[in-house]
């Protein structure tokens, strides 16, 4: 066997090994992403169960026109658990932030031409809905919105709540502040079809 054939065989083997490794890595990432989304669904179910428990308890209190000390404790405990589950969802969503994932899933979640303002307004709406004490329900659409928000931006050490307050107060300075804080290249390039 000539040297050229041996070299070609070696190069071919290396290419096959590299391709196999890349395929395995891709499959692992897909499995990991699905695992995270499954966990998010579990937390969402937990939240909905707790919300239903609170609703039943409040209905009973209204019907009996009486509130007991234990009832209050139960309500507060549920509220804490709801908030904990919500925070867990946010943390899980932050682990899914690759550009490839965003590119693959965004069309199924929202209009890909959403502007940064649209996304931030969506964040505010979700947050308001969640903080509404009369109906703390995290809808499937809210999960999708949060997923897009957390994937569309590369987060740094920043408090989004401050920006949301500025939006609520109609203080337009948040737009420039946002531009300084976030890297929009990924989102801009995606909208241009890069």
Short mmCIF file of C-alpha atoms in Angstrom, two decimals:
data_model
loop_
_atom_site.label_atom_id
_atom_site.label_comp_id
_atom_site.label_asym_id
_atom_site.label_seq_id
_atom_site.Cartn_x
_atom_site.Cartn_y
_atom_site.Cartn_z
CA UNK A 1 0.00 0.00 0.00
CA UNK A 2 1.43 3.38 -1.02
CA UNK A 3 2.09 6.27 1.36
CA UNK A 4 -0.63 8.37 -0.33
CA UNK A 5 -3.30 5.73 0.33
CA UNK A 6 -2.22 5.37 3.96
CA UNK A 7 -2.35 9.17 4.44
CA UNK A 8 -5.81 9.31 2.81
CA UNK A 9 -7.06 6.50 5.06
CA UNK A 10 -5.73 8.27 8.17
CA UNK A 11 -7.29 11.61 7.11
CA UNK A 12 -10.58 9.82 6.32
CA UNK A 13 -10.59 8.13 9.74
CA UNK A 14 -9.90 11.46 11.50
CA UNK A 15 -12.76 13.15 9.57
CA UNK A 16 -15.17 10.31 10.49
CA UNK A 17 -14.15 10.51 14.18
CA UNK A 18 -14.57 14.31 14.22
CA UNK A 19 -17.97 14.08 12.51
CA UNK A 20 -19.11 11.39 14.98
CA UNK A 21 -17.95 13.51 17.95
CA UNK A 22 -19.77 16.59 16.63
CA UNK A 23 -22.95 14.57 16.06
CA UNK A 24 -22.73 13.10 19.58
CA UNK A 25 -22.20 16.58 21.07
CA UNK A 26 -25.19 17.97 19.13
CA UNK A 27 -27.41 15.10 20.32
CA UNK A 28 -26.23 15.67 23.91
CA UNK A 29 -27.08 19.38 23.69
CA UNK A 30 -30.53 18.57 22.26
CA UNK A 31 -31.15 16.05 25.07
CA UNK A 32 -29.96 18.56 27.67
CA UNK A 33 -32.26 21.25 26.26
CA UNK A 34 -35.24 18.90 26.29
CA UNK A 35 -34.40 17.89 29.88
CA UNK A 36 -34.35 21.55 30.95
CA UNK A 37 -37.68 22.22 29.22
CA UNK A 38 -39.20 19.18 30.93
CA UNK A 39 -38.07 20.56 34.30
CA UNK A 40 -39.60 23.93 33.43
CA UNK A 41 -42.92 22.23 32.64
CA UNK A 42 -42.81 20.53 36.07
CA UNK A 43 -42.23 23.86 37.84
CA UNK A 44 -45.11 25.39 35.84
CA UNK A 45 -47.43 22.58 36.94
CA UNK A 46 -46.32 23.16 40.55
CA UNK A 47 -47.17 26.85 40.24
CA UNK A 48 -50.59 26.14 38.76
CA UNK A 49 -51.37 23.62 41.53
CA UNK A 50 -50.39 26.13 44.21
CA UNK A 51 -52.47 28.84 42.53
CA UNK A 52 -55.48 26.51 42.46
CA UNK A 53 -54.98 25.69 46.16
CA UNK A 54 -54.88 29.39 47.01
CA UNK A 55 -57.98 30.06 44.90
CA UNK A 56 -59.91 27.31 46.71
CA UNK A 57 -58.80 28.60 50.10
CA UNK A 58 -59.77 32.19 49.25
CA UNK A 59 -63.17 30.98 47.95
CA UNK A 60 -63.76 29.15 51.25
CA UNK A 61 -62.75 32.21 53.28
CA UNK A 62 -65.17 34.39 51.29
CA UNK A 63 -67.98 31.84 51.63
CA UNK A 64 -67.53 31.42 55.40
CA UNK A 65 -66.74 35.13 55.91
CA UNK A 66 -64.03 34.02 58.29
CA UNK A 67 -60.24 33.89 58.06
CA UNK A 68 -58.19 31.78 60.45
CA UNK A 69 -54.55 32.23 61.44
CA UNK A 70 -53.66 28.92 59.76
CA UNK A 71 -55.34 30.08 56.56
CA UNK A 72 -53.04 33.09 56.37
CA UNK A 73 -49.96 30.97 57.03
CA UNK A 74 -51.04 28.56 54.32
CA UNK A 75 -51.57 31.38 51.81
CA UNK A 76 -48.18 32.97 52.56
CA UNK A 77 -46.43 29.61 52.36
CA UNK A 78 -48.00 28.95 48.95
CA UNK A 79 -47.01 32.44 47.77
CA UNK A 80 -43.39 31.73 48.75
CA UNK A 81 -43.43 28.40 46.93
CA UNK A 82 -44.93 30.03 43.83
CA UNK A 83 -42.17 32.64 43.82
CA UNK A 84 -39.49 29.97 44.37
CA UNK A 85 -40.79 27.95 41.43
CA UNK A 86 -40.88 31.07 39.28
CA UNK A 87 -37.23 31.85 40.13
CA UNK A 88 -36.27 28.24 39.34
CA UNK A 89 -37.93 28.59 35.93
CA UNK A 90 -35.94 31.76 35.21
CA UNK A 91 -32.69 30.08 36.24
CA UNK A 92 -33.42 27.06 34.06
CA UNK A 93 -34.27 29.26 31.09
CA UNK A 94 -30.98 31.11 31.50
CA UNK A 95 -29.12 27.85 30.83
CA UNK A 96 -30.66 27.68 27.32
CA UNK A 97 -29.08 30.67 25.66
CA UNK A 98 -27.14 29.55 22.60
CA UNK A 99 -27.67 31.37 19.31
CA UNK A 100 -28.43 28.06 17.55
CA UNK A 101 -31.21 27.29 20.01
CA UNK A 102 -32.67 30.77 19.57
CA UNK A 103 -32.50 30.51 15.77
CA UNK A 104 -34.15 27.08 15.79
CA UNK A 105 -37.03 27.84 18.15
CA UNK A 106 -37.82 31.53 17.90
CA UNK A 107 -40.09 31.30 14.85
CA UNK A 108 -42.31 28.87 16.73
CA UNK A 109 -42.49 31.16 19.75
CA UNK A 110 -42.86 34.71 18.46
CA UNK A 111 -42.65 36.89 15.40
CA UNK A 112 -38.91 36.91 14.53
CA UNK A 113 -39.16 40.63 13.71
CA UNK A 114 -39.94 41.54 17.32
CA UNK A 115 -38.00 44.62 18.32
CA UNK A 116 -36.07 44.93 21.56
CA UNK A 117 -38.83 47.22 22.83
CA UNK A 118 -41.44 44.55 22.07
CA UNK A 119 -39.45 42.00 24.03
CA UNK A 120 -39.02 44.26 27.04
CA UNK A 121 -42.69 45.21 27.00
CA UNK A 122 -43.46 41.48 26.93
CA UNK A 123 -41.21 40.99 29.96
CA UNK A 124 -43.07 43.75 31.79
CA UNK A 125 -46.47 42.26 30.90
CA UNK A 126 -45.45 38.81 32.12
CA UNK A 127 -44.04 40.28 35.32
CA UNK A 128 -47.20 42.32 35.94
CA UNK A 129 -49.40 39.31 35.33
CA UNK A 130 -47.32 37.27 37.73
CA UNK A 131 -47.39 39.98 40.40
CA UNK A 132 -51.15 40.43 40.12
CA UNK A 133 -52.29 39.06 43.48
CA UNK A 134 -55.78 38.31 42.18
CA UNK A 135 -54.59 35.82 39.58
CA UNK A 136 -51.01 34.60 39.74
CA UNK A 137 -51.09 32.25 36.77
CA UNK A 138 -48.12 31.54 34.56
CA UNK A 139 -49.57 30.75 31.13
CA UNK A 140 -47.79 28.65 28.49
CA UNK A 141 -47.46 31.82 26.41
CA UNK A 142 -45.69 33.50 29.35
CA UNK A 143 -43.14 30.69 29.46
CA UNK A 144 -42.52 31.14 25.74
CA UNK A 145 -42.14 34.90 26.17
CA UNK A 146 -39.64 34.46 29.00
CA UNK A 147 -37.74 31.92 26.95
CA UNK A 148 -37.38 34.38 24.07
CA UNK A 149 -36.38 37.21 26.41
CA UNK A 150 -33.68 35.19 28.14
CA UNK A 151 -32.33 33.80 24.89
CA UNK A 152 -32.42 37.06 22.95
CA UNK A 153 -30.08 38.91 25.29
CA UNK A 154 -26.67 38.14 26.71
CA UNK A 155 -27.26 38.99 30.36
CA UNK A 156 -24.74 40.93 32.41
CA UNK A 157 -25.02 42.07 36.01
CA UNK A 158 -28.10 44.23 35.63
CA UNK A 159 -31.41 44.75 37.35
CA UNK A 160 -34.15 44.55 34.71
CA UNK A 161 -36.71 45.71 37.28
CA UNK A 162 -35.21 49.22 37.24
CA UNK A 163 -35.66 49.40 33.48
CA UNK A 164 -39.23 48.10 33.79
CA UNK A 165 -39.99 50.88 36.31
CA UNK A 166 -38.70 53.44 33.81
CA UNK A 167 -41.02 52.01 31.15
CA UNK A 168 -43.96 52.23 33.55
CA UNK A 169 -43.06 55.86 34.35
CA UNK A 170 -42.78 56.65 30.61
CA UNK A 171 -39.14 57.58 31.11
CA UNK A 172 -37.62 57.01 27.65
CA UNK A 173 -34.02 57.09 28.95
CA UNK A 174 -34.30 53.31 29.41
CA UNK A 175 -33.82 52.82 25.65
CA UNK A 176 -30.26 54.22 25.65
CA UNK A 177 -29.52 52.55 28.96
CA UNK A 178 -30.62 49.25 27.48
CA UNK A 179 -28.36 49.74 24.45
CA UNK A 180 -25.37 50.25 26.75
CA UNK A 181 -26.17 47.26 28.96
CA UNK A 182 -27.06 44.59 26.39
CA UNK A 183 -25.31 43.21 23.35
CA UNK A 184 -27.82 43.38 20.53
CA UNK A 185 -25.58 41.94 17.79
CA UNK A 186 -27.02 38.45 18.03
CA UNK A 187 -30.61 39.69 17.78
CA UNK A 188 -29.84 42.23 15.02
CA UNK A 189 -27.96 39.69 12.94
CA UNK A 190 -30.79 37.21 13.30
CA UNK A 191 -33.33 39.76 12.04
CA UNK A 192 -31.09 40.55 9.07
CA UNK A 193 -30.90 36.84 8.28
CA UNK A 194 -27.13 36.61 8.93
#
